Amino acid sequence: MLLDKPNTLEINDQRLWDTLMVSATIGPGKSTGLRRLALSDEDKKMRDQFVRWCVTAGCKIAIDRVGNIFARRDGQDASLSPVLMGSHLDTQIAGGKYDGILGVLSGLEVIRTLNDRNIETRRPIEVVCWTNEEGVRFQPPMMGAGAFAGAHEIDWVLSQTDDEGIVFGEELQRIGYAGETDRNPADIDSYFELHIEQGPILEEEGIDVGIVTGGFTSFGAQLIMKGEHAHSGPTTMKQRKDALVGAAVIVAKVNEIGWDYEPKGRATCARIDVSPNKYGIIADHAEVTIDVRHPDPDLADEMYQKALALIPVASKQANVEIALVKEWSFGNVGFNPDMVNLIRSVASDLEVPHKHLLSAAGHDAYHLSEIAPTAMIFTPCKGGVSHNENEHIERSYTIPGVNVLLNAVLRRANS
Ligand SMILES: [Zn+2]
């Protein structure tokens, strides 16, 4: 049957919470959070658990070549394209229990709720787990969604390596998620992603739902400095080619760019890797990752150009060669107005306090927005803390957003 008033539906919040708490035991971190890096044993264990849950909920599973998992609940009309909802199940190195995970498991809860009530939809509905959203082991972030949306060549993704030289494609095979599904991204009706805000605004203002209208434009780059291995004593200052100094100049000056554009602009080098990283030895190799973000695309570009202009400066100062080996960009998107309006009208009907927001973080939804009508729902998180084991959410302010997701997906799937 089709409901006359789909906006009256509510999820089973206890079941969602129990499911989140099972996930919270898979790949525990040092304290209260998770360490579930993409394509690790922990990632495999979580994927297996997710697939079991989806199969139990009656879904058909499809896995594509980069390991994205699609769990499909059939609709009445198999010729119609599906409504997708999801996020990611991998975490940061010292990550929380909810970043990404809440979006995927809320999608599962939507399907379970429809099953409970024997509700059929016109369109199929799918819950998706995108591979390697965090970009901790393999860069860039949002890799699976990017490959799906055509931003990255699949063979290129499969050839990427982690710090130990382990190849993405081989690791995907090892954990059993190198799928063969080759689906056409154009066959998607729409994509919804629910995610914790990862910022303080909703909690501070006591608003349960953020309707994301777009993202901060963000640029990333990976630099490799090539210096010369030498004794730190006998080697004169003029002789040395110090890769660590090259990296340090970049790190300090990128930070200054952030300060020049604050409070809206942000710039950092989140990662530095130096070798041999030993006492008494000048480093011959260093890697640095640049990350700049601004809500205004022109200013984000200006910041990024200033960051790139540091390469010859640092190269000269440290007497090293610096190669720009990888670049990426995301966030310069405006989400689909129809989808944004749909979420807003559902939130109004459910009398859930809501406001429009831009996201400063990267999300799989950015890639999806290039190929299908896309929108995001933010729910609050304590103190805006994320990418941290202390990331925390309260049931009271999370469930309203999941109910908005449920009803928005249902309306879209019946349209
Ligand atoms: Zn996330």
PDB file of C-alpha atoms in Angstrom, residues 129-373:
ATOM      1  CA  CYS A 129      28.244   2.486   1.802  1.00  0.00           C
ATOM      2  CA  TRP A 130      30.896   4.441  -0.122  1.00  0.00           C
ATOM      3  CA  THR A 131      34.489   3.189   0.034  1.00  0.00           C
ATOM      4  CA  ASN A 132      37.253   5.231   1.668  1.00  0.00           C
ATOM      5  CA  GLU A 133      35.506   8.489   2.384  1.00  0.00           C
ATOM      6  CA  GLU A 134      38.036   9.550   4.986  1.00  0.00           C
ATOM      7  CA  GLY A 135      41.129   9.361   2.817  1.00  0.00           C
ATOM      8  CA  VAL A 136      43.303   8.349   5.762  1.00  0.00           C
ATOM      9  CA  ARG A 137      45.053   5.359   4.213  1.00  0.00           C
ATOM     10  CA  PHE A 138      44.555   6.196   0.564  1.00  0.00           C
ATOM     11  CA  GLN A 139      44.207   9.702  -0.886  1.00  0.00           C
ATOM     12  CA  PRO A 140      42.173  11.512  -1.969  1.00  0.00           C
ATOM     13  CA  PRO A 141      39.187  11.338   0.374  1.00  0.00           C
ATOM     14  CA  MET A 142      35.719  10.428  -0.942  1.00  0.00           C
ATOM     15  CA  MET A 143      37.414   8.036  -3.310  1.00  0.00           C
ATOM     16  CA  GLY A 144      34.624   5.503  -3.818  1.00  0.00           C
ATOM     17  CA  ALA A 145      31.961   8.112  -4.443  1.00  0.00           C
ATOM     18  CA  GLY A 146      34.364   9.984  -6.728  1.00  0.00           C
ATOM     19  CA  ALA A 147      35.025   6.856  -8.787  1.00  0.00           C
ATOM     20  CA  PHE A 148      31.316   6.137  -8.994  1.00  0.00           C
ATOM     21  CA  ALA A 149      30.546   9.666 -10.192  1.00  0.00           C
ATOM     22  CA  GLY A 150      33.322   9.588 -12.786  1.00  0.00           C
ATOM     23  CA  ALA A 151      35.682  12.031 -11.061  1.00  0.00           C
ATOM     24  CA  HIS A 152      38.409   9.352 -10.886  1.00  0.00           C
ATOM     25  CA  GLU A 153      39.312   6.557 -13.297  1.00  0.00           C
ATOM     26  CA  ILE A 154      38.608   3.217 -11.644  1.00  0.00           C
ATOM     27  CA  ASP A 155      41.983   1.762 -12.606  1.00  0.00           C
ATOM     28  CA  TRP A 156      43.692   4.804 -11.117  1.00  0.00           C
ATOM     29  CA  VAL A 157      41.828   4.303  -7.832  1.00  0.00           C
ATOM     30  CA  LEU A 158      42.772   0.607  -7.783  1.00  0.00           C
ATOM     31  CA  SER A 159      46.443   1.491  -8.271  1.00  0.00           C
ATOM     32  CA  GLN A 160      46.749   3.909  -5.328  1.00  0.00           C
ATOM     33  CA  THR A 161      49.008   2.878  -2.438  1.00  0.00           C
ATOM     34  CA  ASP A 162      49.087   3.523   1.293  1.00  0.00           C
ATOM     35  CA  ASP A 163      52.155   4.529   3.337  1.00  0.00           C
ATOM     36  CA  GLU A 164      53.357   0.926   3.409  1.00  0.00           C
ATOM     37  CA  GLY A 165      53.060   0.611  -0.363  1.00  0.00           C
ATOM     38  CA  ILE A 166      50.011  -1.638  -0.117  1.00  0.00           C
ATOM     39  CA  VAL A 167      47.921  -1.341  -3.265  1.00  0.00           C
ATOM     40  CA  PHE A 168      44.261  -0.340  -2.985  1.00  0.00           C
ATOM     41  CA  GLY A 169      43.040  -2.922  -5.514  1.00  0.00           C
ATOM     42  CA  GLU A 170      44.932  -5.773  -3.838  1.00  0.00           C
ATOM     43  CA  GLU A 171      43.641  -4.777  -0.424  1.00  0.00           C
ATOM     44  CA  LEU A 172      40.105  -4.636  -1.795  1.00  0.00           C
ATOM     45  CA  GLN A 173      40.531  -8.193  -3.141  1.00  0.00           C
ATOM     46  CA  ARG A 174      41.961  -9.346   0.182  1.00  0.00           C
ATOM     47  CA  ILE A 175      38.940  -8.185   2.158  1.00  0.00           C
ATOM     48  CA  GLY A 176      36.551  -9.637  -0.429  1.00  0.00           C
ATOM     49  CA  TYR A 177      35.001  -6.419  -1.693  1.00  0.00           C
ATOM     50  CA  ALA A 178      36.405  -6.163  -5.209  1.00  0.00           C
ATOM     51  CA  GLY A 179      33.006  -6.358  -6.875  1.00  0.00           C
ATOM     52  CA  GLU A 180      32.061  -6.595 -10.503  1.00  0.00           C
ATOM     53  CA  THR A 181      28.932  -4.479 -10.679  1.00  0.00           C
ATOM     54  CA  ASP A 182      29.402  -1.885 -13.365  1.00  0.00           C
ATOM     55  CA  ARG A 183      26.414   0.360 -12.975  1.00  0.00           C
ATOM     56  CA  ASN A 184      25.622   3.452 -14.929  1.00  0.00           C
ATOM     57  CA  PRO A 185      25.665   6.473 -12.610  1.00  0.00           C
ATOM     58  CA  ALA A 186      23.012   8.061 -14.789  1.00  0.00           C
ATOM     59  CA  ASP A 187      20.573   5.389 -13.570  1.00  0.00           C
ATOM     60  CA  ILE A 188      20.119   7.096 -10.231  1.00  0.00           C
ATOM     61  CA  ASP A 189      17.067   9.147  -9.404  1.00  0.00           C
ATOM     62  CA  SER A 190      18.540  11.049  -6.459  1.00  0.00           C
ATOM     63  CA  TYR A 191      20.865  10.845  -3.451  1.00  0.00           C
ATOM     64  CA  PHE A 192      20.263  11.750   0.201  1.00  0.00           C
ATOM     65  CA  GLU A 193      23.021  11.850   2.812  1.00  0.00           C
ATOM     66  CA  LEU A 194      22.453  12.338   6.507  1.00  0.00           C
ATOM     67  CA  HIS A 195      25.584  13.262   8.449  1.00  0.00           C
ATOM     68  CA  ILE A 196      26.564  14.767  11.776  1.00  0.00           C
ATOM     69  CA  GLU A 197      27.296  18.471  11.352  1.00  0.00           C
ATOM     70  CA  GLN A 198      30.937  18.276  12.505  1.00  0.00           C
ATOM     71  CA  GLY A 199      30.519  21.884  13.572  1.00  0.00           C
ATOM     72  CA  PRO A 200      28.911  23.629  16.542  1.00  0.00           C
ATOM     73  CA  ILE A 201      26.103  25.668  14.962  1.00  0.00           C
ATOM     74  CA  LEU A 202      23.094  23.336  15.337  1.00  0.00           C
ATOM     75  CA  GLU A 203      23.861  22.393  18.914  1.00  0.00           C
ATOM     76  CA  GLU A 204      24.545  26.000  19.946  1.00  0.00           C
ATOM     77  CA  GLU A 205      21.306  27.205  18.401  1.00  0.00           C
ATOM     78  CA  GLY A 206      19.217  24.247  19.585  1.00  0.00           C
ATOM     79  CA  ILE A 207      18.193  23.329  16.035  1.00  0.00           C
ATOM     80  CA  ASP A 208      17.806  19.630  15.210  1.00  0.00           C
ATOM     81  CA  VAL A 209      18.176  19.669  11.438  1.00  0.00           C
ATOM     82  CA  GLY A 210      20.600  21.448   9.149  1.00  0.00           C
ATOM     83  CA  ILE A 211      19.599  21.489   5.507  1.00  0.00           C
ATOM     84  CA  VAL A 212      22.860  21.650   3.630  1.00  0.00           C
ATOM     85  CA  THR A 213      22.716  23.894   0.589  1.00  0.00           C
ATOM     86  CA  GLY A 214      26.321  23.365  -0.516  1.00  0.00           C
ATOM     87  CA  GLY A 215      29.896  23.189   0.640  1.00  0.00           C
ATOM     88  CA  PHE A 216      33.003  25.210   1.312  1.00  0.00           C
ATOM     89  CA  THR A 217      35.179  25.097  -1.782  1.00  0.00           C
ATOM     90  CA  SER A 218      38.163  23.005  -0.778  1.00  0.00           C
ATOM     91  CA  PHE A 219      41.508  22.318  -2.415  1.00  0.00           C
ATOM     92  CA  GLY A 220      43.985  19.633  -1.482  1.00  0.00           C
ATOM     93  CA  ALA A 221      47.484  18.872  -2.719  1.00  0.00           C
ATOM     94  CA  GLN A 222      50.240  16.430  -1.916  1.00  0.00           C
ATOM     95  CA  LEU A 223      53.838  17.641  -2.207  1.00  0.00           C
ATOM     96  CA  ILE A 224      56.988  15.544  -2.134  1.00  0.00           C
ATOM     97  CA  MET A 225      60.327  17.161  -1.228  1.00  0.00           C
ATOM     98  CA  LYS A 226      63.500  15.512  -2.435  1.00  0.00           C
ATOM     99  CA  GLY A 227      66.583  16.446  -0.465  1.00  0.00           C
ATOM    100  CA  GLU A 228      69.821  14.663   0.335  1.00  0.00           C
ATOM    101  CA  HIS A 229      70.617  12.294   3.159  1.00  0.00           C
ATOM    102  CA  ALA A 230      73.562  13.734   5.099  1.00  0.00           C
ATOM    103  CA  HIS A 231      75.258  13.961   8.492  1.00  0.00           C
ATOM    104  CA  SER A 232      73.890  16.920  10.422  1.00  0.00           C
ATOM    105  CA  GLY A 233      77.325  17.743  11.849  1.00  0.00           C
ATOM    106  CA  PRO A 234      79.937  17.904   9.118  1.00  0.00           C
ATOM    107  CA  THR A 235      77.541  19.019   6.365  1.00  0.00           C
ATOM    108  CA  THR A 236      77.749  22.797   6.120  1.00  0.00           C
ATOM    109  CA  MET A 237      74.606  24.861   5.869  1.00  0.00           C
ATOM    110  CA  LYS A 238      75.381  25.675   2.233  1.00  0.00           C
ATOM    111  CA  GLN A 239      75.819  22.004   1.351  1.00  0.00           C
ATOM    112  CA  ARG A 240      72.652  20.677   2.786  1.00  0.00           C
ATOM    113  CA  LYS A 241      69.443  19.828   0.979  1.00  0.00           C
ATOM    114  CA  ASP A 242      67.026  19.449   3.863  1.00  0.00           C
ATOM    115  CA  ALA A 243      63.634  18.023   2.897  1.00  0.00           C
ATOM    116  CA  LEU A 244      62.267  18.635   6.388  1.00  0.00           C
ATOM    117  CA  VAL A 245      63.043  22.354   6.124  1.00  0.00           C
ATOM    118  CA  GLY A 246      61.204  22.491   2.792  1.00  0.00           C
ATOM    119  CA  ALA A 247      58.199  20.857   4.420  1.00  0.00           C
ATOM    120  CA  ALA A 248      58.404  23.116   7.465  1.00  0.00           C
ATOM    121  CA  VAL A 249      58.371  26.272   5.350  1.00  0.00           C
ATOM    122  CA  ILE A 250      55.249  25.050   3.556  1.00  0.00           C
ATOM    123  CA  VAL A 251      53.534  24.063   6.816  1.00  0.00           C
ATOM    124  CA  ALA A 252      54.189  27.405   8.521  1.00  0.00           C
ATOM    125  CA  LYS A 253      53.291  29.584   5.554  1.00  0.00           C
ATOM    126  CA  VAL A 254      50.114  27.653   4.655  1.00  0.00           C
ATOM    127  CA  ASN A 255      48.989  28.214   8.220  1.00  0.00           C
ATOM    128  CA  GLU A 256      49.570  31.952   7.743  1.00  0.00           C
ATOM    129  CA  ILE A 257      47.328  31.885   4.662  1.00  0.00           C
ATOM    130  CA  GLY A 258      44.569  30.479   6.868  1.00  0.00           C
ATOM    131  CA  TRP A 259      45.016  33.328   9.341  1.00  0.00           C
ATOM    132  CA  ASP A 260      44.954  35.885   6.516  1.00  0.00           C
ATOM    133  CA  TYR A 261      41.492  34.663   5.494  1.00  0.00           C
ATOM    134  CA  GLU A 262      39.952  33.831   8.877  1.00  0.00           C
ATOM    135  CA  PRO A 263      37.331  33.400  10.208  1.00  0.00           C
ATOM    136  CA  LYS A 264      35.757  31.944   7.056  1.00  0.00           C
ATOM    137  CA  GLY A 265      38.960  30.722   5.433  1.00  0.00           C
ATOM    138  CA  ARG A 266      40.858  27.726   6.797  1.00  0.00           C
ATOM    139  CA  ALA A 267      44.257  26.411   5.729  1.00  0.00           C
ATOM    140  CA  THR A 268      46.390  23.661   7.124  1.00  0.00           C
ATOM    141  CA  CYS A 269      48.924  20.993   6.324  1.00  0.00           C
ATOM    142  CA  ALA A 270      47.313  18.142   8.176  1.00  0.00           C
ATOM    143  CA  ARG A 271      49.979  15.630   7.316  1.00  0.00           C
ATOM    144  CA  ILE A 272      53.754  15.588   7.186  1.00  0.00           C
ATOM    145  CA  ASP A 273      55.828  12.485   6.615  1.00  0.00           C
ATOM    146  CA  VAL A 274      59.593  12.678   6.880  1.00  0.00           C
ATOM    147  CA  SER A 275      62.341  10.147   6.402  1.00  0.00           C
ATOM    148  CA  PRO A 276      64.590   8.903   7.746  1.00  0.00           C
ATOM    149  CA  ASN A 277      63.285  10.963  10.707  1.00  0.00           C
ATOM    150  CA  LYS A 278      66.307  10.103  12.830  1.00  0.00           C
ATOM    151  CA  TYR A 279      68.578  12.075  15.143  1.00  0.00           C
ATOM    152  CA  GLY A 280      71.711  13.419  13.471  1.00  0.00           C
ATOM    153  CA  ILE A 281      70.543  12.923   9.894  1.00  0.00           C
ATOM    154  CA  ILE A 282      69.291  15.480   7.419  1.00  0.00           C
ATOM    155  CA  ALA A 283      66.021  14.294   5.921  1.00  0.00           C
ATOM    156  CA  ASP A 284      66.197  13.379   2.255  1.00  0.00           C
ATOM    157  CA  HIS A 285      62.465  12.925   1.818  1.00  0.00           C
ATOM    158  CA  ALA A 286      59.343  14.683   3.071  1.00  0.00           C
ATOM    159  CA  GLU A 287      55.705  14.669   2.108  1.00  0.00           C
ATOM    160  CA  VAL A 288      53.210  17.376   2.995  1.00  0.00           C
ATOM    161  CA  THR A 289      49.477  17.596   2.359  1.00  0.00           C
ATOM    162  CA  ILE A 290      47.961  21.038   1.823  1.00  0.00           C
ATOM    163  CA  ASP A 291      44.289  21.670   2.665  1.00  0.00           C
ATOM    164  CA  VAL A 292      42.624  25.062   2.086  1.00  0.00           C
ATOM    165  CA  ARG A 293      38.902  25.872   2.340  1.00  0.00           C
ATOM    166  CA  HIS A 294      36.641  28.890   2.000  1.00  0.00           C
ATOM    167  CA  PRO A 295      32.875  29.272   1.430  1.00  0.00           C
ATOM    168  CA  ASP A 296      33.567  31.753  -1.397  1.00  0.00           C
ATOM    169  CA  PRO A 297      34.928  29.774  -4.386  1.00  0.00           C
ATOM    170  CA  ASP A 298      36.989  32.722  -5.673  1.00  0.00           C
ATOM    171  CA  LEU A 299      38.649  33.262  -2.317  1.00  0.00           C
ATOM    172  CA  ALA A 300      39.267  29.525  -1.926  1.00  0.00           C
ATOM    173  CA  ASP A 301      41.010  29.576  -5.291  1.00  0.00           C
ATOM    174  CA  GLU A 302      43.011  32.641  -4.292  1.00  0.00           C
ATOM    175  CA  MET A 303      44.140  30.888  -1.101  1.00  0.00           C
ATOM    176  CA  TYR A 304      45.105  27.780  -3.026  1.00  0.00           C
ATOM    177  CA  GLN A 305      47.119  29.737  -5.589  1.00  0.00           C
ATOM    178  CA  LYS A 306      48.990  31.407  -2.728  1.00  0.00           C
ATOM    179  CA  ALA A 307      49.688  27.978  -1.252  1.00  0.00           C
ATOM    180  CA  LEU A 308      51.047  26.690  -4.577  1.00  0.00           C
ATOM    181  CA  ALA A 309      53.175  29.811  -4.928  1.00  0.00           C
ATOM    182  CA  LEU A 310      55.022  28.671  -1.794  1.00  0.00           C
ATOM    183  CA  ILE A 311      56.545  25.736  -3.671  1.00  0.00           C
ATOM    184  CA  PRO A 312      59.403  27.699  -5.329  1.00  0.00           C
ATOM    185  CA  VAL A 313      59.900  29.705  -2.127  1.00  0.00           C
ATOM    186  CA  ALA A 314      60.327  26.597   0.004  1.00  0.00           C
ATOM    187  CA  SER A 315      62.370  24.898  -2.690  1.00  0.00           C
ATOM    188  CA  LYS A 316      64.868  27.775  -2.734  1.00  0.00           C
ATOM    189  CA  GLN A 317      65.015  28.174   1.015  1.00  0.00           C
ATOM    190  CA  ALA A 318      65.646  24.476   1.673  1.00  0.00           C
ATOM    191  CA  ASN A 319      67.622  23.768  -1.515  1.00  0.00           C
ATOM    192  CA  VAL A 320      65.344  20.845  -2.371  1.00  0.00           C
ATOM    193  CA  GLU A 321      63.242  19.736  -5.292  1.00  0.00           C
ATOM    194  CA  ILE A 322      59.502  19.869  -4.637  1.00  0.00           C
ATOM    195  CA  ALA A 323      57.060  17.924  -6.776  1.00  0.00           C
ATOM    196  CA  LEU A 324      53.317  18.478  -6.782  1.00  0.00           C
ATOM    197  CA  VAL A 325      52.224  14.840  -7.071  1.00  0.00           C
ATOM    198  CA  LYS A 326      48.481  14.956  -6.434  1.00  0.00           C
ATOM    199  CA  GLU A 327      45.769  17.626  -6.381  1.00  0.00           C
ATOM    200  CA  TRP A 328      42.064  17.473  -5.593  1.00  0.00           C
ATOM    201  CA  SER A 329      39.150  19.793  -5.067  1.00  0.00           C
ATOM    202  CA  PHE A 330      35.654  19.401  -3.689  1.00  0.00           C
ATOM    203  CA  GLY A 331      32.804  21.279  -2.140  1.00  0.00           C
ATOM    204  CA  ASN A 332      32.151  23.860  -4.832  1.00  0.00           C
ATOM    205  CA  VAL A 333      28.609  22.595  -5.212  1.00  0.00           C
ATOM    206  CA  GLY A 334      25.151  23.893  -4.643  1.00  0.00           C
ATOM    207  CA  PHE A 335      22.782  21.089  -3.824  1.00  0.00           C
ATOM    208  CA  ASN A 336      19.704  20.522  -5.946  1.00  0.00           C
ATOM    209  CA  PRO A 337      16.993  23.119  -5.106  1.00  0.00           C
ATOM    210  CA  ASP A 338      14.146  20.598  -5.464  1.00  0.00           C
ATOM    211  CA  MET A 339      15.851  18.244  -3.024  1.00  0.00           C
ATOM    212  CA  VAL A 340      16.621  21.083  -0.596  1.00  0.00           C
ATOM    213  CA  ASN A 341      12.970  22.199  -0.803  1.00  0.00           C
ATOM    214  CA  LEU A 342      11.759  18.645  -0.267  1.00  0.00           C
ATOM    215  CA  ILE A 343      13.804  18.300   2.918  1.00  0.00           C
ATOM    216  CA  ARG A 344      12.643  21.700   4.128  1.00  0.00           C
ATOM    217  CA  SER A 345       8.974  20.913   3.565  1.00  0.00           C
ATOM    218  CA  VAL A 346       9.308  17.535   5.295  1.00  0.00           C
ATOM    219  CA  ALA A 347      11.036  19.190   8.264  1.00  0.00           C
ATOM    220  CA  SER A 348       8.237  21.764   8.414  1.00  0.00           C
ATOM    221  CA  ASP A 349       5.550  19.066   8.254  1.00  0.00           C
ATOM    222  CA  LEU A 350       7.248  17.163  11.055  1.00  0.00           C
ATOM    223  CA  GLU A 351       7.646  20.425  12.989  1.00  0.00           C
ATOM    224  CA  VAL A 352      11.380  19.857  13.319  1.00  0.00           C
ATOM    225  CA  PRO A 353      13.393  23.074  13.833  1.00  0.00           C
ATOM    226  CA  HIS A 354      15.715  23.493  10.853  1.00  0.00           C
ATOM    227  CA  LYS A 355      18.026  25.942   9.125  1.00  0.00           C
ATOM    228  CA  HIS A 356      20.156  26.129   5.992  1.00  0.00           C
ATOM    229  CA  LEU A 357      23.893  25.530   6.327  1.00  0.00           C
ATOM    230  CA  LEU A 358      27.025  25.199   4.223  1.00  0.00           C
ATOM    231  CA  SER A 359      29.299  22.265   4.982  1.00  0.00           C
ATOM    232  CA  ALA A 360      32.961  22.971   5.679  1.00  0.00           C
ATOM    233  CA  ALA A 361      33.824  19.266   5.520  1.00  0.00           C
ATOM    234  CA  GLY A 362      34.085  16.977   2.526  1.00  0.00           C
ATOM    235  CA  HIS A 363      31.240  14.562   1.832  1.00  0.00           C
ATOM    236  CA  ASP A 364      30.437  11.791  -0.628  1.00  0.00           C
ATOM    237  CA  ALA A 365      27.364  13.840  -1.536  1.00  0.00           C
ATOM    238  CA  TYR A 366      29.557  16.392  -3.338  1.00  0.00           C
ATOM    239  CA  HIS A 367      30.501  13.810  -5.949  1.00  0.00           C
ATOM    240  CA  LEU A 368      26.952  12.491  -6.184  1.00  0.00           C
ATOM    241  CA  SER A 369      25.671  16.013  -6.809  1.00  0.00           C
ATOM    242  CA  GLU A 370      27.567  15.979 -10.119  1.00  0.00           C
ATOM    243  CA  ILE A 371      25.445  13.121 -11.430  1.00  0.00           C
ATOM    244  CA  ALA A 372      22.080  13.226  -9.638  1.00  0.00           C
ATOM    245  CA  PRO A 373      19.806  15.537  -7.629  1.00  0.00           C
TER     246      PRO A 373
END
